[in-house]
Coordinates of C-alpha atoms in Angstrom, one line a residue:
M24 CA 108.9 69.6 76.1
P25 CA 105.0 68.6 75.8
V26 CA 104.6 65.0 75.4
T27 CA 101.8 64.1 72.7
P28 CA 99.6 61.3 73.8
R29 CA 99.7 58.5 71.6
P30 CA 96.5 56.9 70.4
T31 CA 95.0 54.2 72.2
P32 CA 94.5 51.1 70.1
V33 CA 90.7 50.6 69.3
T34 CA 89.7 47.1 69.3
A35 CA 87.5 46.1 66.3
L36 CA 84.5 44.0 67.5
P37 CA 83.3 41.4 65.0
S38 CA 80.5 42.6 62.8
I39 CA 76.9 42.1 64.1
A40 CA 74.2 41.0 61.8
A41 CA 70.6 42.6 62.4
D42 CA 67.6 43.3 60.4
V43 CA 67.1 46.5 62.1
L44 CA 69.5 48.9 63.8
V45 CA 68.0 51.7 65.9
I46 CA 70.4 54.5 66.7
G47 CA 69.2 56.2 70.0
G48 CA 67.4 54.6 72.9
G49 CA 65.3 57.3 74.3
L50 CA 61.4 57.2 73.9
S51 CA 61.4 57.0 70.2
G52 CA 64.0 54.6 69.6
T53 CA 62.5 52.2 72.5
W54 CA 59.1 52.3 70.5
A55 CA 60.9 51.6 67.3
A56 CA 62.8 48.8 68.5
L57 CA 60.0 47.1 70.2
A58 CA 57.6 47.7 67.1
A59 CA 60.4 46.0 65.1
A60 CA 60.9 43.4 67.3
Q61 CA 57.4 42.5 67.4
A62 CA 57.0 42.3 64.0
G63 CA 59.7 39.3 64.0
A64 CA 62.9 41.6 62.9
R65 CA 66.5 40.8 64.7
V66 CA 67.1 44.4 66.5
V67 CA 70.1 46.1 67.8
L68 CA 69.6 49.1 69.6
A69 CA 72.8 51.5 69.9
D70 CA 72.6 54.3 72.5
K71 CA 74.9 57.1 73.1
G72 CA 74.5 57.0 76.9
Y73 CA 72.6 54.2 78.8
C74 CA 69.2 53.2 77.2
G75 CA 66.7 53.8 80.1
A76 CA 68.1 56.6 81.5
S77 CA 69.6 59.3 78.7
G78 CA 67.9 61.9 76.4
V79 CA 65.2 64.5 77.6
A80 CA 62.4 62.3 78.3
A81 CA 64.1 60.5 81.1
T82 CA 64.1 63.8 83.1
S83 CA 60.6 64.8 82.5
G84 CA 57.0 63.8 82.9
P85 CA 55.8 62.8 79.7
G86 CA 52.0 63.6 79.0
H87 CA 50.6 62.1 75.8
W88 CA 48.2 63.7 73.7
W89 CA 45.6 61.7 74.6
V90 CA 42.3 62.0 73.1
P91 CA 39.5 59.0 73.4
P92 CA 38.4 57.8 69.8
D93 CA 35.1 59.8 69.7
P94 CA 34.9 61.5 66.2
D95 CA 33.6 64.9 67.9
L96 CA 36.6 64.8 70.3
R97 CA 39.0 63.8 67.9
A98 CA 38.2 66.5 65.2
A99 CA 38.1 69.3 68.0
A100 CA 41.6 68.5 69.0
I101 CA 42.9 68.4 65.6
A102 CA 41.2 71.5 64.8
G103 CA 42.7 73.4 67.8
R104 CA 45.9 72.3 66.9
M105 CA 45.6 73.2 63.4
A106 CA 44.3 76.5 64.2
I107 CA 47.9 77.6 65.6
A108 CA 50.2 75.4 63.5
G109 CA 50.9 78.4 60.9
G110 CA 49.1 76.7 58.1
I111 CA 52.1 73.6 57.5
A112 CA 50.6 71.1 59.5
D113 CA 48.9 68.1 58.3
P114 CA 45.5 66.9 60.2
A115 CA 45.9 63.1 58.6
W116 CA 49.3 63.2 60.5
M117 CA 47.5 64.3 63.6
A118 CA 44.8 61.7 63.4
R119 CA 47.4 58.8 63.0
I120 CA 49.4 59.7 66.0
L121 CA 46.2 60.1 68.1
D122 CA 45.1 56.7 67.1
I123 CA 48.3 54.9 67.4
T124 CA 49.1 56.4 70.8
W125 CA 45.7 55.5 72.0
T126 CA 46.0 51.9 71.4
T127 CA 49.7 51.3 71.9
L128 CA 50.4 53.1 75.5
P129 CA 48.3 50.8 77.3
T130 CA 50.2 47.9 75.9
I131 CA 53.3 48.7 78.3
A132 CA 51.0 47.8 81.3
D133 CA 53.0 44.6 81.8
V134 CA 56.3 46.7 82.6
Y135 CA 54.8 50.0 83.6
D136 CA 52.6 50.8 86.7
F137 CA 50.0 53.2 85.4
A138 CA 48.6 55.4 88.1
T139 CA 44.8 55.5 88.9
D140 CA 42.4 58.3 89.8
E141 CA 40.2 58.1 93.3
N142 CA 37.6 55.9 91.2
G143 CA 40.2 53.3 90.4
V144 CA 40.4 54.4 86.5
V145 CA 43.7 54.1 85.2
Q146 CA 45.1 57.1 83.8
Y147 CA 47.6 56.5 80.7
R148 CA 48.1 60.3 79.8
G149 CA 50.8 61.2 82.0
L150 CA 54.0 59.0 83.0
R151 CA 56.9 59.4 84.8
G152 CA 59.9 59.8 82.8
P153 CA 62.7 57.8 84.6
E154 CA 60.1 54.8 85.0
Y155 CA 58.9 55.1 82.1
L156 CA 62.0 55.0 80.0
R157 CA 63.3 52.1 82.6
A158 CA 60.0 50.1 81.6
M159 CA 60.5 50.5 78.0
R160 CA 64.4 49.0 78.5
R161 CA 62.8 46.0 80.2
K162 CA 60.2 45.8 77.4
I163 CA 62.5 45.7 74.8
L164 CA 64.9 43.3 76.4
N165 CA 61.8 40.9 76.8
H166 CA 61.4 40.9 73.3
G167 CA 65.0 40.1 72.4
V168 CA 66.4 43.2 71.4
R169 CA 70.2 43.6 71.7
I170 CA 71.2 46.8 73.6
L171 CA 74.7 48.4 73.3
D172 CA 74.9 51.0 75.8
Q173 CA 77.4 53.8 75.8
S174 CA 77.9 53.1 72.2
P175 CA 77.3 56.5 70.2
A176 CA 77.0 55.8 66.3
L177 CA 79.6 57.7 64.3
E178 CA 78.5 57.0 60.8
L179 CA 76.4 55.2 58.4
L180 CA 77.6 52.5 55.9
A181 CA 75.9 52.3 52.3
D182 CA 76.0 49.2 50.3
C183 CA 77.0 48.8 46.5
N184 CA 73.5 50.2 45.5
G185 CA 73.6 53.1 47.5
A186 CA 71.1 51.9 50.1
V187 CA 71.9 52.3 53.9
A188 CA 73.4 49.1 55.2
G189 CA 74.0 49.7 58.9
A190 CA 76.4 52.0 61.0
R191 CA 79.6 52.0 63.0
G192 CA 80.5 53.5 66.3
L193 CA 82.5 53.4 69.5
R194 CA 81.9 51.9 72.7
R195 CA 83.7 54.7 74.3
Q196 CA 84.1 53.2 77.9
R197 CA 85.7 50.1 76.5
H198 CA 87.6 51.4 73.6
E199 CA 86.1 49.0 71.2
A200 CA 84.8 49.9 67.8
W201 CA 81.3 48.2 67.0
T202 CA 79.9 47.5 63.5
V203 CA 76.2 46.6 62.8
R204 CA 75.0 45.6 59.1
A205 CA 71.4 45.8 58.7
P206 CA 69.2 46.6 55.9
A207 CA 67.2 48.9 57.8
V208 CA 68.5 51.8 59.9
I209 CA 66.5 53.8 62.2
L210 CA 67.6 57.5 63.4
A211 CA 66.5 58.1 67.0
T212 CA 69.1 60.5 67.7
G213 CA 66.9 63.3 69.2
G214 CA 66.9 66.8 68.3
C215 CA 69.9 69.4 68.8
G216 CA 70.1 71.6 72.0
F217 CA 73.7 73.0 71.2
K218 CA 74.7 72.2 74.4
S219 CA 72.8 74.9 76.0
R220 CA 72.7 73.0 79.1
L221 CA 68.9 72.2 78.9
L222 CA 68.3 69.3 81.3
G223 CA 69.0 66.0 79.7
S224 CA 70.2 67.4 76.4
H225 CA 73.9 67.0 76.7
T226 CA 73.9 64.1 74.3
N227 CA 71.6 66.1 71.7
T228 CA 74.1 67.2 69.3
G229 CA 72.6 66.5 65.9
D230 CA 74.3 63.4 65.1
G231 CA 71.7 61.9 63.2
H232 CA 71.1 65.1 61.1
L233 CA 74.6 65.0 60.2
M234 CA 74.4 61.3 59.2
A235 CA 71.4 61.8 57.3
A236 CA 72.8 64.7 55.4
E237 CA 75.8 62.6 54.4
A238 CA 73.2 60.0 53.1
G239 CA 71.7 62.7 51.0
V240 CA 68.5 63.2 52.9
P241 CA 67.6 67.2 53.9
C242 CA 65.9 68.5 56.9
S243 CA 62.8 70.9 56.9
G244 CA 61.4 73.5 59.1
M245 CA 64.8 74.1 60.9
E246 CA 63.8 77.8 61.1
F247 CA 61.2 76.5 63.9
S248 CA 64.3 75.9 66.4
T249 CA 64.0 78.8 68.9
Y250 CA 61.6 77.2 71.8
H251 CA 63.3 78.6 75.1
T252 CA 62.4 77.5 78.6
V253 CA 62.8 79.3 81.8
S254 CA 65.0 78.0 84.3
P255 CA 66.8 79.2 87.6
A256 CA 69.9 80.8 86.4
W257 CA 72.3 78.6 88.4
S258 CA 70.5 75.3 87.2
T259 CA 69.7 73.1 84.3
M260 CA 66.3 72.3 85.7
T261 CA 63.8 73.2 82.9
R262 CA 60.5 71.8 84.2
S263 CA 58.1 74.4 82.6
M264 CA 54.9 73.5 84.5
S265 CA 55.6 75.4 87.6
Y266 CA 56.2 78.7 85.7
A267 CA 52.7 79.1 84.7
F268 CA 52.2 80.7 88.2
A269 CA 55.3 82.7 87.9
V270 CA 55.8 86.3 88.4
Y271 CA 58.6 88.2 86.7
Y272 CA 60.7 91.3 87.9
D273 CA 63.2 93.3 85.8
A274 CA 66.5 94.7 87.1
G275 CA 64.6 97.6 88.8
G276 CA 62.4 95.2 90.8
R277 CA 59.1 96.1 88.5
E278 CA 56.7 93.5 88.1
I279 CA 57.1 92.6 84.0
P280 CA 53.8 92.6 82.4
V281 CA 53.6 89.4 80.3
P282 CA 50.9 89.3 77.4
P283 CA 49.2 86.0 76.7
G284 CA 51.3 84.1 74.1
D285 CA 54.3 86.0 74.0
I286 CA 56.3 85.0 77.1
T287 CA 59.4 84.2 75.4
R288 CA 59.9 87.3 73.5
T289 CA 58.6 89.4 76.7
L290 CA 61.1 87.9 79.1
A291 CA 64.2 87.8 76.4
R292 CA 63.8 91.4 75.7
A293 CA 63.6 92.2 79.5
M294 CA 66.8 89.8 79.9
L295 CA 68.5 91.7 77.2
A296 CA 68.3 94.8 79.2
G297 CA 69.3 93.4 82.6
P298 CA 68.7 90.4 85.2
V299 CA 65.3 89.3 85.7
T300 CA 64.0 87.6 88.7
C301 CA 60.9 85.6 89.3
S302 CA 58.7 84.3 92.2
L303 CA 56.1 81.3 92.4
H304 CA 54.2 83.0 95.3
R305 CA 50.9 82.7 93.0
M306 CA 51.1 79.0 93.1
P307 CA 48.1 77.4 94.8
D308 CA 48.7 75.4 97.8
D309 CA 47.3 72.3 96.7
I310 CA 49.5 72.1 93.8
R311 CA 52.8 73.3 95.9
E312 CA 52.0 70.1 98.1
R313 CA 51.5 67.9 95.1
L314 CA 54.6 69.4 93.2
R315 CA 57.2 67.1 94.8
R316 CA 55.4 64.0 93.9
V317 CA 54.5 65.0 90.4
Q318 CA 57.9 66.8 89.4
P319 CA 60.2 65.3 92.3
N320 CA 63.4 67.0 90.7
M321 CA 61.8 70.5 90.3
M322 CA 62.7 71.5 93.7
L323 CA 66.2 69.9 94.2
P324 CA 67.9 73.3 92.9
F325 CA 66.0 75.3 95.5
D326 CA 66.7 72.7 98.2
R327 CA 70.4 72.9 97.6
T328 CA 70.5 76.6 97.5
G329 CA 68.1 77.4 100.3
V330 CA 65.8 79.4 98.2
D331 CA 62.3 79.4 98.8
P332 CA 60.8 79.9 95.3
F333 CA 57.2 80.7 97.0
T334 CA 58.7 83.6 99.3
Q335 CA 61.9 84.4 97.7
R336 CA 62.5 86.1 94.3
F337 CA 65.3 84.0 92.5
P338 CA 67.3 85.0 89.1
V339 CA 65.9 83.2 86.0
L340 CA 67.3 82.8 82.3
L341 CA 65.8 81.1 79.2
R342 CA 67.5 78.1 78.3
P343 CA 67.4 77.5 74.6
E344 CA 66.0 74.0 73.1
G345 CA 67.2 74.1 69.6
T346 CA 65.6 71.7 67.6
I347 CA 64.1 69.5 70.7
R348 CA 61.0 71.4 71.1
G349 CA 61.4 73.2 68.1
S350 CA 59.4 71.2 65.2
G351 CA 62.4 71.2 62.6
G352 CA 64.3 67.7 61.9
I353 CA 65.2 65.4 59.2
R354 CA 62.6 65.3 56.3
M355 CA 60.5 62.2 56.1
A356 CA 59.7 60.7 52.4
D357 CA 56.4 58.7 53.1
E358 CA 53.8 58.0 56.1
D359 CA 56.1 55.0 57.4
C360 CA 58.8 57.8 58.6
A361 CA 61.2 56.7 55.8
T362 CA 63.7 58.9 54.3
E363 CA 64.9 59.9 50.8
A364 CA 68.0 57.5 51.6
K365 CA 66.9 53.7 50.8
G366 CA 66.9 51.8 54.3
L367 CA 67.0 54.9 56.2
F368 CA 64.1 56.0 58.8
V369 CA 63.7 58.8 61.1
V370 CA 61.9 59.2 64.3
G371 CA 61.1 61.3 67.3
D372 CA 62.8 64.5 67.7
A373 CA 65.3 63.7 65.1
A374 CA 62.4 64.1 62.6
T375 CA 60.7 67.1 61.4
R376 CA 57.6 67.3 63.4
E377 CA 55.8 69.9 61.1
P378 CA 53.1 67.5 60.1
V379 CA 51.7 67.1 63.8
A380 CA 52.9 70.6 65.3
G381 CA 53.5 73.1 62.4
A382 CA 55.4 76.1 62.9
V383 CA 54.9 76.0 67.0
S384 CA 56.2 73.7 69.4
G385 CA 54.2 70.6 70.1
G386 CA 55.3 71.1 73.9
G387 CA 55.2 67.9 75.8
A388 CA 51.9 66.0 74.8
I389 CA 52.3 66.3 71.1
L390 CA 55.8 65.4 71.1
A391 CA 55.2 62.4 73.5
A392 CA 52.7 61.0 71.4
W393 CA 54.9 61.5 68.2
A394 CA 57.6 59.9 69.6
L395 CA 55.7 56.9 70.8
S396 CA 53.7 56.8 67.1
S397 CA 56.5 57.4 64.9
G398 CA 58.8 54.9 66.5
V399 CA 55.9 52.3 65.7
M400 CA 55.4 53.3 62.5
A401 CA 59.2 53.4 61.4
G402 CA 59.7 49.9 63.4
R403 CA 57.2 48.3 61.7
A404 CA 57.9 49.6 58.4
A405 CA 61.7 48.8 59.1
A406 CA 60.8 45.2 59.7
A407 CA 58.7 44.7 56.7
R408 CA 61.8 46.3 54.7
A409 CA 64.2 43.6 56.4
R410 CA 61.9 40.8 55.4
G411 CA 61.9 42.0 51.8
S412 CA 65.7 42.6 51.6
G413 CA 66.8 39.2 52.2
G414 CA 69.0 40.1 55.2
P415 CA 71.6 42.5 56.0
G416 CA 74.0 40.7 53.5
D417 CA 78.0 40.4 53.7
G418 CA 78.9 42.7 50.6
P419 CA 81.1 45.5 50.6
V420 CA 80.0 48.5 52.4
T421 CA 81.0 52.1 52.1
P422 CA 81.5 54.3 55.3
L423 CA 79.8 57.8 54.7
G424 CA 81.1 59.9 57.7
R425 CA 83.3 63.0 56.5
A426 CA 83.5 65.9 58.6
G427 CA 85.0 65.6 62.2
L428 CA 86.2 61.8 61.2
R429 CA 88.2 62.2 58.2
P430 CA 89.9 65.3 57.0
A431 CA 88.8 66.6 53.6
R432 CA 92.4 68.1 52.9
H433 CA 94.8 67.1 55.8
A434 CA 95.1 66.6 59.1
A435 CA 95.8 69.5 61.8
P436 CA 94.9 70.5 65.2
V437 CA 91.3 71.9 65.5
D438 CA 90.3 72.9 68.9
V439 CA 86.8 71.1 69.3
S440 CA 86.2 73.3 72.4
A441 CA 86.2 76.4 70.5
V442 CA 84.5 74.9 67.6
T443 CA 81.4 74.1 70.1
A444 CA 81.9 77.8 71.5
A445 CA 81.8 79.3 68.1
V446 CA 78.5 77.6 67.1
Q447 CA 77.1 78.7 70.6
G448 CA 78.1 82.1 70.0
E449 CA 75.7 82.1 66.8
T450 CA 72.8 80.0 68.1
L451 CA 72.4 80.7 71.8
P452 CA 72.1 84.4 72.1
Y453 CA 68.7 86.0 72.2
D454 CA 69.5 88.6 70.0
K455 CA 70.5 86.3 67.2
T456 CA 67.7 83.7 67.7
I457 CA 64.7 85.0 69.2
F458 CA 64.9 88.3 67.7
R459 CA 66.0 87.4 63.9
R460 CA 67.3 90.1 61.3
A461 CA 68.5 89.4 57.9
P462 CA 71.9 91.0 58.4
V463 CA 72.6 89.3 61.6
L464 CA 71.6 85.9 60.1
R465 CA 74.0 86.7 57.1
R466 CA 76.7 87.3 59.3
S467 CA 76.3 84.3 61.6
L468 CA 76.3 82.3 58.5
A469 CA 79.3 83.3 57.3
V470 CA 80.9 82.6 60.7
L471 CA 79.6 79.2 60.7
D472 CA 80.7 78.3 57.1
G473 CA 84.3 79.2 58.4
V474 CA 83.9 76.8 61.3
W475 CA 82.7 74.3 58.9
R476 CA 85.4 74.6 56.6
D477 CA 88.0 74.2 59.2
V478 CA 86.2 71.1 60.6
R479 CA 85.8 69.7 57.4
D480 CA 89.3 70.2 56.1
H481 CA 91.3 69.4 59.1
L482 CA 89.6 67.6 62.0
D483 CA 90.8 64.0 62.1
G484 CA 88.4 62.4 64.5
Y485 CA 89.8 58.9 64.1
G486 CA 93.4 60.2 64.6
L487 CA 92.7 61.4 68.0
S488 CA 94.0 59.9 71.2
T489 CA 90.7 58.3 72.8
A490 CA 87.4 57.3 71.7
G491 CA 85.9 60.1 73.9
E492 CA 87.9 62.6 71.8
T493 CA 86.8 60.9 68.3
V494 CA 83.1 61.2 69.5
Q495 CA 83.4 64.9 70.6
A496 CA 85.2 65.5 67.5
R497 CA 82.0 64.3 65.4
E498 CA 79.6 66.3 67.7
A499 CA 81.5 69.5 66.9
A500 CA 81.1 68.8 62.9
A501 CA 77.4 67.9 63.8
L502 CA 76.7 71.2 65.9
T503 CA 78.3 73.0 63.3
A504 CA 76.2 71.6 60.5
V505 CA 72.7 71.9 62.3
A506 CA 73.6 75.7 63.4
R507 CA 74.1 76.3 59.6
W508 CA 71.0 74.7 58.4
C509 CA 69.0 76.5 61.1
T510 CA 70.4 80.0 60.1
R511 CA 70.1 79.6 56.7
A512 CA 66.5 78.5 57.4
G513 CA 65.9 81.5 59.4
L514 CA 67.3 83.9 56.8
D515 CA 65.1 82.3 53.6
R516 CA 62.0 82.4 55.6
A517 CA 61.8 86.4 55.4
E518 CA 58.4 86.5 57.3
S519 CA 57.3 85.8 61.0
R520 CA 55.6 82.6 61.6
G521 CA 54.9 80.6 64.7
M522 CA 58.1 80.4 66.9
H523 CA 60.1 81.9 64.1
W524 CA 60.3 85.7 64.7
R525 CA 62.0 88.1 62.2
E526 CA 62.3 91.8 63.7
D527 CA 62.8 93.0 60.1
A528 CA 59.7 91.2 58.8
P529 CA 57.2 90.8 61.7
A530 CA 54.2 90.0 59.4
T531 CA 53.0 86.6 58.2
D532 CA 53.0 86.4 54.8
P533 CA 50.5 83.8 53.2
A534 CA 52.9 83.2 50.4
Y535 CA 55.2 81.4 52.8
A536 CA 52.8 79.1 54.1
R537 CA 55.0 76.0 53.1
R538 CA 57.3 73.8 54.3
L539 CA 61.1 74.9 53.8
S540 CA 63.5 72.3 53.2
V541 CA 67.3 73.0 53.8
G542 CA 70.6 70.7 53.2
G543 CA 73.7 70.5 51.9
L544 CA 77.0 70.1 53.6
D545 CA 79.8 72.3 51.8
D546 CA 77.0 74.5 49.9
V547 CA 74.1 74.9 52.1
W548 CA 70.7 75.2 50.0
A549 CA 67.1 76.0 51.0
R550 CA 64.3 75.5 49.2
F551 CA 60.3 76.0 49.6
D552 CA 57.9 73.3 48.8
G553 CA 55.3 74.1 46.3
D554 CA 55.1 77.5 44.6
A555 CA 56.1 80.0 47.5
P556 CA 58.7 82.6 46.9
Q557 CA 61.9 80.8 46.4
P558 CA 65.0 82.1 48.3
I559 CA 68.1 84.0 46.8
P560 CA 71.0 81.3 45.8
S561 CA 73.6 81.5 48.9
Q562 CA 76.4 82.7 46.5
T563 CA 74.3 85.8 46.0
I564 CA 73.8 86.6 49.3
P565 CA 75.8 89.5 50.6
V566 CA 77.9 89.3 53.8
P567 CA 77.6 92.3 55.7
E568 CA 81.1 93.6 57.2
A569 CA 81.5 93.0 60.9
G570 CA 79.5 95.3 63.2
A571 CA 77.0 96.1 60.3
A572 CA 73.6 96.2 61.9

């Protein structure tokens, strides 16, 4: 007879009082913590992994959007980005992040050894991800930031006035429960990659998006969540620079013509028809020679398998990035990265990047500059809010977490792995995300709504046996929530714009040159800003029968 494991008691740690709580310890989180601490705030940073090694930036080589403060150069850079942004970016935001990045990045020279060129000129634009994140950890520790490693946040806390007043979570390796009371909370939880095995993204499960929604904050731009990156089929290595020199071949060994600007859809169509292989034989010798120094992890999967990518063809696939290098995320309410919930701020990939990237991906450069700048803006504003609030307070607070933690009806077994698989079944296939069609989107939304009801009604995360299981339960709820918002937004934007492609509406409609907000937990809603055509209410959207095209 199977034995049901008994829940391991969780030790509740004494509550920690702080001025600013930062949830997430990647690039944007550490910059936010640093800015808040430099403004005089007592700062606690809770990271789901180990601050200094977790997140997508730690595995990459961030190259910042780096333009000297020459008015003509700045204007040209912004104009270039606005030309491809799909009409929904904001040049004023772009100007702000260019300026903040230019003035702030050099200030970590005491902990990061910037490279120099052959003339001895310091090169600030490109940094090595692992060293960068380790330097940021040293920097914030030097400024008195308290770091809680391996400490995922589970839910926000609200005070009697409805303002966000802290958060609670678990130190999963110690099986301890932590609570931080703070009048300002910054969400730096990254984007959501739907556990697609994108390098460095396994912890990016949309936790912050769900916490924000439980505080009443919507998302924006979630339809722009279809960015994909080429990787060897057997590996998670998604360093994209080398594939600028790639030649691709279809299942018959024929070279695939790749028109400029349409790489993802071209490769995806070929992959839906059969295996695709790749060769990097066109990479110039001098770049091959520098590759191991510039991207030292790029060659690891080839070294381990004995494949020479410069002389041999190897199988590839497209790894979905979800909202990580998409541009959608939690909606901001002002220029300080505050949200509609008092006391709650959002930065980095957790936030919508529409103001600086529009309907296309910001790639590495824009997003690195955004991570830094949004962190600085939110950190300073959060510290100012803390100064004006009189401190963290000790009054009663209400935990806001629901789905995945506290069942709405009654606790019952829910297979968390099956939930994740169901979400991936609607968010990862190319023919559902890269090539969107209204009937397929409606069917996906119906499936995801059913998954959500099961999670919401029955999944008792706090009743599970281990801290790790509790975290996984909450992740499953967050993945489901984000998938529903992406799907609903993809359905309601009945046109093609930027990375959002509708097979049944391939034209760009000027009437839809607006941002699209989406939110809600039990009833998902979507609404365009301004006077653009409004979507059909979800209750009236017909759900096709299974198998209908």
